[in-house]
Coordinates of C-alpha atoms and ligand atoms in Angstrom, one line a residue:
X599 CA -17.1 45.7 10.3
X600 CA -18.1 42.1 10.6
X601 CA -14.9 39.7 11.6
X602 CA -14.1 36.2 11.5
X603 CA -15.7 34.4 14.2
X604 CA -13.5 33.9 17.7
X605 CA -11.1 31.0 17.5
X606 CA -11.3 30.7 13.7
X607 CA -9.1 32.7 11.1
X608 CA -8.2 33.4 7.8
X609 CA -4.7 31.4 6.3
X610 CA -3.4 34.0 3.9
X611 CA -0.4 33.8 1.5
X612 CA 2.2 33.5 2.4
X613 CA 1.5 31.5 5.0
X614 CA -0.8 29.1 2.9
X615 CA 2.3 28.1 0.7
X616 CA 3.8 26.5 3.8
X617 CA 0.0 24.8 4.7
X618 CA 0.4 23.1 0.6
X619 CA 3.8 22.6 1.3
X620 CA 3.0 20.3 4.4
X621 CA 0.2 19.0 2.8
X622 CA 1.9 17.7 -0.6
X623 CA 4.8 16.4 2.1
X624 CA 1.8 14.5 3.5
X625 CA 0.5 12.7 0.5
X626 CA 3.9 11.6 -0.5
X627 CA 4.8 10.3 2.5
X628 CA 1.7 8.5 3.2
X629 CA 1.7 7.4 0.3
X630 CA 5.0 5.5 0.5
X631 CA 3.5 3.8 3.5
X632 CA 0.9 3.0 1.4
X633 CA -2.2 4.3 3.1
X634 CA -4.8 6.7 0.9
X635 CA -7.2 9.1 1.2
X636 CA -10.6 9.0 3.1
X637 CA -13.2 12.2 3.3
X638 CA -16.2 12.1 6.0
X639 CA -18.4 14.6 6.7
X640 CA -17.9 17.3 8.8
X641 CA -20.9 17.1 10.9
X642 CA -22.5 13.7 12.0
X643 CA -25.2 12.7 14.4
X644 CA -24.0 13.5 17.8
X645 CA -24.6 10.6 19.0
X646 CA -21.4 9.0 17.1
X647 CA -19.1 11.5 19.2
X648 CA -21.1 10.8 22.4
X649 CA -20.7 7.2 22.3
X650 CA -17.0 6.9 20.2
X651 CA -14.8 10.1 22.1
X652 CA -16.9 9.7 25.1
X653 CA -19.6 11.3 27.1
X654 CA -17.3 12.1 30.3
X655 CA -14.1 13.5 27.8
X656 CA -14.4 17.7 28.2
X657 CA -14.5 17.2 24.3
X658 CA -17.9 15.7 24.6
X659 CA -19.4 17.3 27.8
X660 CA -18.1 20.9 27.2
X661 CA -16.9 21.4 23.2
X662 CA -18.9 20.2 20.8
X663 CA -21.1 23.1 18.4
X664 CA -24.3 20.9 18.6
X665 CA -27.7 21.7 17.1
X666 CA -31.2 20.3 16.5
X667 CA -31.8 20.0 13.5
X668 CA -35.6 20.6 12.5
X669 CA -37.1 18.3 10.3
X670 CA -38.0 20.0 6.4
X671 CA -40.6 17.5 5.7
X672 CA -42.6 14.8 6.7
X673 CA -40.2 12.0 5.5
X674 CA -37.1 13.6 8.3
X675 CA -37.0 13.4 11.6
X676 CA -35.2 16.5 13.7
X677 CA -32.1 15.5 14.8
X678 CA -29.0 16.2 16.9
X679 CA -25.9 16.8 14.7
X680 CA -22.6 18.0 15.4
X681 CA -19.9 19.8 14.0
X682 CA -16.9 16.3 14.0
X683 CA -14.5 17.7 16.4
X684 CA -11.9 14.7 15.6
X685 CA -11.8 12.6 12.8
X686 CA -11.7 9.2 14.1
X687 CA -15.0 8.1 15.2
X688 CA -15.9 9.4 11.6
X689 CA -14.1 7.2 9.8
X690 CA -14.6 4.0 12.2
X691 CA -18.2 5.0 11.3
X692 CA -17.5 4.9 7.7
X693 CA -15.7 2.1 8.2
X694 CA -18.7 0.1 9.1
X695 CA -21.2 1.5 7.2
X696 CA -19.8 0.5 3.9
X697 CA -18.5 -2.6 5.6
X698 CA -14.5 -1.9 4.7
X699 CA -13.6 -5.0 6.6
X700 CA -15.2 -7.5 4.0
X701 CA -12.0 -7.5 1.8
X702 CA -10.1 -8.9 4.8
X703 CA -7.5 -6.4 4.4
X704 CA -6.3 -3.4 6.6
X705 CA -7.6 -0.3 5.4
X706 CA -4.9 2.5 5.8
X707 CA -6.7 5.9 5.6
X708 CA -6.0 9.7 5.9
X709 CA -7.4 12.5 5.9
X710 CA -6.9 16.2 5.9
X711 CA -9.2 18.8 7.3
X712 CA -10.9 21.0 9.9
X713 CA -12.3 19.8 13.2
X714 CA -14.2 22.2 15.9
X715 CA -13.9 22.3 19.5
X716 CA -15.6 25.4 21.8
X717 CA -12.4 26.0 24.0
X718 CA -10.8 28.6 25.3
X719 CA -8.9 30.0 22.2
X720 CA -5.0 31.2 22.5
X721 CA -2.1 30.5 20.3
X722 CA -1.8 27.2 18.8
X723 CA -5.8 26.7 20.0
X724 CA -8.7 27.5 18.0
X725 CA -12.1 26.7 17.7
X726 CA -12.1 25.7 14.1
X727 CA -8.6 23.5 13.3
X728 CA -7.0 21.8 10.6
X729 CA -5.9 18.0 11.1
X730 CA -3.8 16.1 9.7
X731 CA -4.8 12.2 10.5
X732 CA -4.5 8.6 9.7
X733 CA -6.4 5.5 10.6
X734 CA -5.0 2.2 10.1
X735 CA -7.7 -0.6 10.8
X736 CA -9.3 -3.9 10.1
X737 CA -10.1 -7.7 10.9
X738 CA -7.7 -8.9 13.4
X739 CA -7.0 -11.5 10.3
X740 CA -5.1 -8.7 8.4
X741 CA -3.1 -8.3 11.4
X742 CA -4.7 -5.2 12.7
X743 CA -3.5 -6.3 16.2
X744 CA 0.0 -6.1 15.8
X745 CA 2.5 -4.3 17.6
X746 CA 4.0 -3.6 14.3
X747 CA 1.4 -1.7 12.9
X748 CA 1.9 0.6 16.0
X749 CA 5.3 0.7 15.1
X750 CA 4.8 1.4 11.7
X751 CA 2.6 4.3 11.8
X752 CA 5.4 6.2 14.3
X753 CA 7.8 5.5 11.9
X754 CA 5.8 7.0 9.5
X755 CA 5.4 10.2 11.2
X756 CA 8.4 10.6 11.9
X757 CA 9.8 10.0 8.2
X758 CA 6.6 12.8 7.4
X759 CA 8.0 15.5 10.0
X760 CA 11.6 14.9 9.0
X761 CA 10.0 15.4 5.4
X762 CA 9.1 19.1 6.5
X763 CA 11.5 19.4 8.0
X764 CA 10.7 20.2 11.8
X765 CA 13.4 20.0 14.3
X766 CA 13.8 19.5 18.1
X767 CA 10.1 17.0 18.9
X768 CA 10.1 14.5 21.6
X769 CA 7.7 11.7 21.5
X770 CA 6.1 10.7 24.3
X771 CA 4.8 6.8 24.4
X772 CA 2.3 5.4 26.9
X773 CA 0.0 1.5 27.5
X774 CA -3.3 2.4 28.8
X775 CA -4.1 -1.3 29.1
X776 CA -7.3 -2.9 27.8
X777 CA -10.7 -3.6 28.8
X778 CA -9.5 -6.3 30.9
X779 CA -7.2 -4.9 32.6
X780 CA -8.1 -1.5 33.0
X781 CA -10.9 -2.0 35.6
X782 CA -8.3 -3.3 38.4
X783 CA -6.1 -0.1 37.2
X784 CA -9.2 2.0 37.6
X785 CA -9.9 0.7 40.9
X786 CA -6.5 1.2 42.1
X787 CA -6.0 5.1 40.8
X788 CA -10.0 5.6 42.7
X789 CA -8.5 3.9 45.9
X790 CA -5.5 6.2 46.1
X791 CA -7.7 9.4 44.7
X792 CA -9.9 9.0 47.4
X793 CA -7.6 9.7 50.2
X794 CA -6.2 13.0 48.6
X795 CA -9.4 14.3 46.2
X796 CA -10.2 17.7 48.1
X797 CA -6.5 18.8 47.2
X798 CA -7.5 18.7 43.9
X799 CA -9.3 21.1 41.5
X800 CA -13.2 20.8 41.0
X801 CA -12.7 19.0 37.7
X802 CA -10.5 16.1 38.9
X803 CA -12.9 16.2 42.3
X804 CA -15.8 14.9 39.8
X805 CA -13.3 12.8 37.7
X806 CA -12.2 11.1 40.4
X807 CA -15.1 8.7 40.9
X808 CA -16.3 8.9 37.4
X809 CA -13.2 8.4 35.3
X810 CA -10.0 8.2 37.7
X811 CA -7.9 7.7 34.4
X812 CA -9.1 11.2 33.2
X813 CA -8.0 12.9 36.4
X814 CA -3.7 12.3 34.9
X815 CA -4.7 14.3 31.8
X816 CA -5.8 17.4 34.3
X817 CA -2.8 20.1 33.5
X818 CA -3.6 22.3 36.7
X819 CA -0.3 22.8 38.0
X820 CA -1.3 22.4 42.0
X821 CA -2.7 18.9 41.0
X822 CA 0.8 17.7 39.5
X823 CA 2.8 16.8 42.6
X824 CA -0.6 14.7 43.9
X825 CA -0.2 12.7 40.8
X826 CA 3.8 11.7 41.4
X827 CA 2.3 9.3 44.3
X828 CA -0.4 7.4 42.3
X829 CA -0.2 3.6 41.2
X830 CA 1.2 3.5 37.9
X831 CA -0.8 2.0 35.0
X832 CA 3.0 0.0 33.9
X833 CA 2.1 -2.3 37.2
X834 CA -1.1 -3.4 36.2
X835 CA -0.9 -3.9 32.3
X836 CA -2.0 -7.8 32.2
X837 CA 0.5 -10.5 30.0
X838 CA -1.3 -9.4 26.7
X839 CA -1.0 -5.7 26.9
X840 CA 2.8 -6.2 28.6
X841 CA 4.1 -7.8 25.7
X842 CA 2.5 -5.9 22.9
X843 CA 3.5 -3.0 24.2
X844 CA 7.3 -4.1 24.5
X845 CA 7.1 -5.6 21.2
X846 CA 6.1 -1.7 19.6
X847 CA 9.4 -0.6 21.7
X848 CA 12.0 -3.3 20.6
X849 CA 10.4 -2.6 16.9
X850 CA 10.9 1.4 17.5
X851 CA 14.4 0.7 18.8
X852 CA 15.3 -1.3 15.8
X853 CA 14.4 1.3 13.7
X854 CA 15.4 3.7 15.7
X855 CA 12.7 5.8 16.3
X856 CA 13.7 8.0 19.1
X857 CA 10.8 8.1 22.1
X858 CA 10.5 8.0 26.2
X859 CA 8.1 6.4 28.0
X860 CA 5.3 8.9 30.2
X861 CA 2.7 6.4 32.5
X862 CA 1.0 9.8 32.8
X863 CA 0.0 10.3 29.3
X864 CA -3.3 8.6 29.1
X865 CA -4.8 11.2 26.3
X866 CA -8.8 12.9 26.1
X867 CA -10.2 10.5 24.5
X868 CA -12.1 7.0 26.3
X869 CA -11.5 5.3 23.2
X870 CA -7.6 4.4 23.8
X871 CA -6.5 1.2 24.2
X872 CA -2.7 0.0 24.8
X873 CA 0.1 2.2 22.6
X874 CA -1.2 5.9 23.4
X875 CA 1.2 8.6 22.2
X876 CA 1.8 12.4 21.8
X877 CA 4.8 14.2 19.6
X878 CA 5.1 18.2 21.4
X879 CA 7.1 20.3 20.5
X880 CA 9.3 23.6 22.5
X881 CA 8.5 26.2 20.4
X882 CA 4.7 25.7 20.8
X883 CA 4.5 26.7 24.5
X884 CA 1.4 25.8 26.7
X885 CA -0.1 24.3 23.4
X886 CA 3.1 22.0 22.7
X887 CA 1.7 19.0 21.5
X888 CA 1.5 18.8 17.7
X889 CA 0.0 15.3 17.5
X890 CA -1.4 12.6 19.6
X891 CA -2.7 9.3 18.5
X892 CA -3.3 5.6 19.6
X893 CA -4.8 2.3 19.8
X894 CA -8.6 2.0 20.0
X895 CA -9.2 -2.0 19.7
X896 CA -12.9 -1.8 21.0
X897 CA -14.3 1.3 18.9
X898 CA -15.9 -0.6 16.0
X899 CA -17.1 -2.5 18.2
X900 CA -18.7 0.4 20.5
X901 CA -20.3 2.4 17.4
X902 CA -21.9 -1.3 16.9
X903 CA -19.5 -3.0 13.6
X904 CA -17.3 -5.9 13.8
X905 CA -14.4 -6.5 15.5
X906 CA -11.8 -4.2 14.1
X907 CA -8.9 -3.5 16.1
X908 CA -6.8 0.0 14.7
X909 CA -4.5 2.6 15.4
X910 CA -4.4 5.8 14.4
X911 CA -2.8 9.7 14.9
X912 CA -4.1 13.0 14.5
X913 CA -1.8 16.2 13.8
X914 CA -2.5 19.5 14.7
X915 CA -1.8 21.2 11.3
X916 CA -1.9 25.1 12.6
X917 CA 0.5 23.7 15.4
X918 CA 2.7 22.1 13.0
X919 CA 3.4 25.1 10.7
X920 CA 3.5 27.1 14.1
X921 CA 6.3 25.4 14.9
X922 CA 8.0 25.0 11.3
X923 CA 7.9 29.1 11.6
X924 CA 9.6 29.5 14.4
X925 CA 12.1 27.2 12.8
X926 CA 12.1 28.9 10.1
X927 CA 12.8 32.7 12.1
X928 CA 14.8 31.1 14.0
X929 CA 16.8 29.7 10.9
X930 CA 16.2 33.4 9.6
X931 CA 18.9 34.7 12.0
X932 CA 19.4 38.4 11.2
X933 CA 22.1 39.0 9.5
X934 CA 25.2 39.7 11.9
X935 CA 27.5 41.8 9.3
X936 CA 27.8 43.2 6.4
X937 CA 31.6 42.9 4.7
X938 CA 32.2 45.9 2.5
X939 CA 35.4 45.5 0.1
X940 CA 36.3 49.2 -0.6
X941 CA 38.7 49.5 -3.5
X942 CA 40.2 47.4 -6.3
X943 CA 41.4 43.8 -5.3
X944 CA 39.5 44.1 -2.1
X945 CA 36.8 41.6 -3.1
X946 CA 39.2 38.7 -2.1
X947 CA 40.2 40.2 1.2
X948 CA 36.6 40.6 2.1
X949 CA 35.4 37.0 1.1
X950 CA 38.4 35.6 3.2
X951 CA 37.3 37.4 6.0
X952 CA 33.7 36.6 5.6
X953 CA 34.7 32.6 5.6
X954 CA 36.6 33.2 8.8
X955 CA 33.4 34.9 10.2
X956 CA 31.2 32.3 9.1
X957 CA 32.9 29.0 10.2
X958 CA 32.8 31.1 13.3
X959 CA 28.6 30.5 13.4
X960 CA 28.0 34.1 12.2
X961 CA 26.0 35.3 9.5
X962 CA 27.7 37.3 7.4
X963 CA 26.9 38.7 4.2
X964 CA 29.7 40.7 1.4
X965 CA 29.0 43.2 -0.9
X966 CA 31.1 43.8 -3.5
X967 CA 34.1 46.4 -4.6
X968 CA 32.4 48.2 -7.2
X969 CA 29.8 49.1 -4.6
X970 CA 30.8 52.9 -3.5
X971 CA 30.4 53.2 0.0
X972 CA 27.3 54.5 -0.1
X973 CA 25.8 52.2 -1.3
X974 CA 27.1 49.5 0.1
X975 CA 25.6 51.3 3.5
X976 CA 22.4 51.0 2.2
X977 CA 22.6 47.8 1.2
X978 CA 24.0 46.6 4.3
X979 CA 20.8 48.6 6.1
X980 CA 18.2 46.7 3.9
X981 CA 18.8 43.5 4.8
X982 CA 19.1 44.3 8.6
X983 CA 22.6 43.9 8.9
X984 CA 23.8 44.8 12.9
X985 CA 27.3 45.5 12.1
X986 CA 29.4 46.8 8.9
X987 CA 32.9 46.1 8.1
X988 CA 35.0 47.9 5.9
X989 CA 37.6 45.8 4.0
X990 CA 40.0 48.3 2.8
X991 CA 43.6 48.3 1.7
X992 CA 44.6 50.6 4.8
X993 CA 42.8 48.0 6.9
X994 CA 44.0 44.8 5.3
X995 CA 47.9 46.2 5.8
X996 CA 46.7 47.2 9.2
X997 CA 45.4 43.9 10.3
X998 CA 42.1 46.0 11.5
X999 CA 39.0 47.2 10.3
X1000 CA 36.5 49.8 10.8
X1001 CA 33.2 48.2 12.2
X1002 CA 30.3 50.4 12.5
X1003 CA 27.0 49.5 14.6
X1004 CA 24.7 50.3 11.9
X1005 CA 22.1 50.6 14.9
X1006 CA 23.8 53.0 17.3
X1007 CA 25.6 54.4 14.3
X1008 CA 29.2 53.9 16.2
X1009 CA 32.2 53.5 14.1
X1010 CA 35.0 51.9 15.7
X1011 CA 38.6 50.5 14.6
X1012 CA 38.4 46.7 15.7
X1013 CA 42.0 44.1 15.1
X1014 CA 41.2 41.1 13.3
X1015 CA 42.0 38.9 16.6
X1016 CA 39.4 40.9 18.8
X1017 CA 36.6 41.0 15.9
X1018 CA 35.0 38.0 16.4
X1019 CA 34.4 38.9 20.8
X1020 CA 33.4 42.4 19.4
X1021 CA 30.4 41.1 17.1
X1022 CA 29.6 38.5 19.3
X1023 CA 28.6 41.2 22.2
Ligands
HAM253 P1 -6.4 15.0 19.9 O1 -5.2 14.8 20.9 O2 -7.6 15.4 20.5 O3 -6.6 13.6 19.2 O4 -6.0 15.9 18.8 C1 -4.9 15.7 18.0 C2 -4.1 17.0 17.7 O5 -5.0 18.0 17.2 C3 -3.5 17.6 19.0 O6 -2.3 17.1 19.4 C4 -3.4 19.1 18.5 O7 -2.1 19.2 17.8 C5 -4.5 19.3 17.6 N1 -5.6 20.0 18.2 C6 -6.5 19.5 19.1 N2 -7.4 20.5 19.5 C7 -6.9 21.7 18.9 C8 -7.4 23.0 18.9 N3 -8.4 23.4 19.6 N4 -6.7 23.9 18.1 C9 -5.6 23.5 17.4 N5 -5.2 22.3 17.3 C10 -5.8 21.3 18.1 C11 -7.6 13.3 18.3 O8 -8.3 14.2 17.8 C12 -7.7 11.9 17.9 N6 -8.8 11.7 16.9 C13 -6.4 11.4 17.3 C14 -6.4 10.0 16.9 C15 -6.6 9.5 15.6 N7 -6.3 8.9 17.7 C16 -6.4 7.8 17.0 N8 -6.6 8.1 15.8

């Protein structure tokens, strides 16, 4: 039998309702904020991933699904291409190529669709992954710059995930600093790395002289206390970067958009500058964060196009509806008990008894007094009921009920002040 390829998968139904739902959610929301849709190819020189995500990132020097090309005719030239495995030097690309910038406005893109990376795959990691992204860019004329364009696109996101309804995300905000002051941070972290870089694994033993900024990305839990002692990036962010980066808070706190601030979170890409940021999520474990995004105010300028400072997110779309199903299971609670009215004029007994259950936190469902036992047993079984109560006249004069554990198949007589302790064991 020949299967999907490792790290990739098929999205079946049901499941692919909830990927359209998100998506539609998507469109309307960024819609509202006015951005609108862009579509790059998914494989470009690699060259463009090289020079925009970075030649030291692990994206770059360990993940990419690269190939030569061979030339077909005389006219081509062979040529290294790669499979995009993020969206954003793409569309800076495309920005430049067809010269967006010219109308002087800010060009507010998204986009939806897979990326590939060769990692290691698990749950919430694949090899081929859907994204969910947004690029907001432009002259610094049209306001590119601005703190409130930050600002903007997290409120944004968080009107989209509200829109989806996911519950229970923190969102983590970070300045990296900028070009100019960077260096002295660099210097700094390379200073104090120097002094403790054989505790650390092999990977932050080569970052450490390379790229000391990569080295607080490393998730290697016998590197994290090392970390705790390092310079912080907050104490060397120059005037510029300082204020912006205040400004995108006192904005956020006016419109209250919830977030804390983590120096450590300085993101895999080399094209960040300033605001860097990451939404995770509990229910995701190791592979908790569902988006990440930032500032990169010297790309365009990397991949050779005009000035064109922007901001932008990418969300992890297989990690998002992950999440929304555990909600969703979780929101699934099986059903505690079954209430069984048995008898003529029990159906009102049973409902009151089912409210009182209910406002209690349980989930309770109530079948109905023309249901003969029997059936109302098997009802109670298909919908995975744990517990059955019969709401009979004998039991309403009585002030107790016969409960039965429809797993263990115990029946026991239960008062109406100890029922709620019993079904909560
Ligand atoms: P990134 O942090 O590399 O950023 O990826 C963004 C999100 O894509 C991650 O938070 C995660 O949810 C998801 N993701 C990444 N790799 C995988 C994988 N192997 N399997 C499943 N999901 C994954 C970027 O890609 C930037 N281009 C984001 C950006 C846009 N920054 C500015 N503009």
């Amino acid at each position: 039998m020949i299967k999907a390829v490792r790290g990739t998968r098929d999205l079946l139904p049901p499941d692919t309702e909830l990927w359209n739902f998100v998506e539609r959610k998507v469109r309307e929301v960024f819609a509202r904020y006015n951005y609108h849709e862009i579509r790059t190819p998914v494989f470009e020189s690699t060259e463009l991933f090289a020079r925009g995500v970075g030649e030291d990132t692990d994206i770059v020097s360990k993940e990419m699904f690269t190939w030569e090309d061979k030339a077909r005719a005389a006219s081509e030239k062979t040529q290294t291409l790669t499979l995009r495995p993020e969206n954003t030097a793409g569309v800076v690309r495309a920005y430049i190529e067809h010269e967006l910038g010219r109308s002087g406005l800010l060009q507010k893109l998204y986009y939806i669709g897979p990326q590939f990376r060769r990692e290691r795959p698990q749950k919430g990691r694949y090899r081929q992954f859907f994204q969910i992204g947004a690029e907001v860019l432009g002259p610094p004329t049209a306001g590119s710059e601005l703190p409130m364009r930050d600002a903007e696109i997290l409120d944004m996101l968080t009107a989209l995930l509200d829109a989806v309804g996911l519950k229970g995300w923190t969102l983590y905000l970070n300045s990296v600093g900028c070009l100019d002051c960077r260096p002295a941070y660099n210097q700094a972290l390379r200073e104090a790395l120097a002094g403790v870089k054989d505790q650390l694994c092999g990977d932050c033993q080569r970052r450490a002289e390379t790229n000391p900024l990569r080295v607080l990305d490393c998730k290697v839990p016998a590197d994290q206390p090392i970390f705790e002692k390092l310079p912080k990036i907050a104490d060397y962010l120059d005037e510029g970067c300082r204020t912006h980066f205040a400004e995108v808070r006192a904005i956020l706190d006016t419109l209250k958009v919830p977030y804390q601030v983590n120096e450590r979170m300085v993101r895999g890409l080399d094209y960040y500058t300033r605001t860097t940021f990451e939404f995770t999520h509990g229910d995701l474990g190791a592979q908790s964060a569902v988006l990440g995004g930032g500032r990169y105010d010297g790309l365009s300028e990397q991949l050779g196009g005009p000035k064109a400072p922007g901001i932008g997110f990418a969300i992890g779309e297989d990690r998002l509806v992950l999440a929304l199903q555990a909600q969703q299971q979780q929101a699934l609670a099986p059903l505690k008990a079954f209430v069984m009215p048995l008898g003529k004029g029990m159906n009102r007994h049973a409902m009151k008894l089912a409210k009182e259950l209910r406002a209690a936190g349980i989930a309770v469902d109530v079948s109905d007094e023309s249901f003969r036992l029997k059936k109302s047993f098997e009802t109670a079984e298909k919908l995975g009921a744990a517990f059955a109560i019969i709401v009979g006249e004998n039991e309403v004069q009585a002030g107790a009920y016969a409960v039965k554990d429809l797993k263990s198949g115990e029946q026991t007589t239960v008062s109406g002040g100890e029922l709620l302790a019993y079904l909560a064991d």
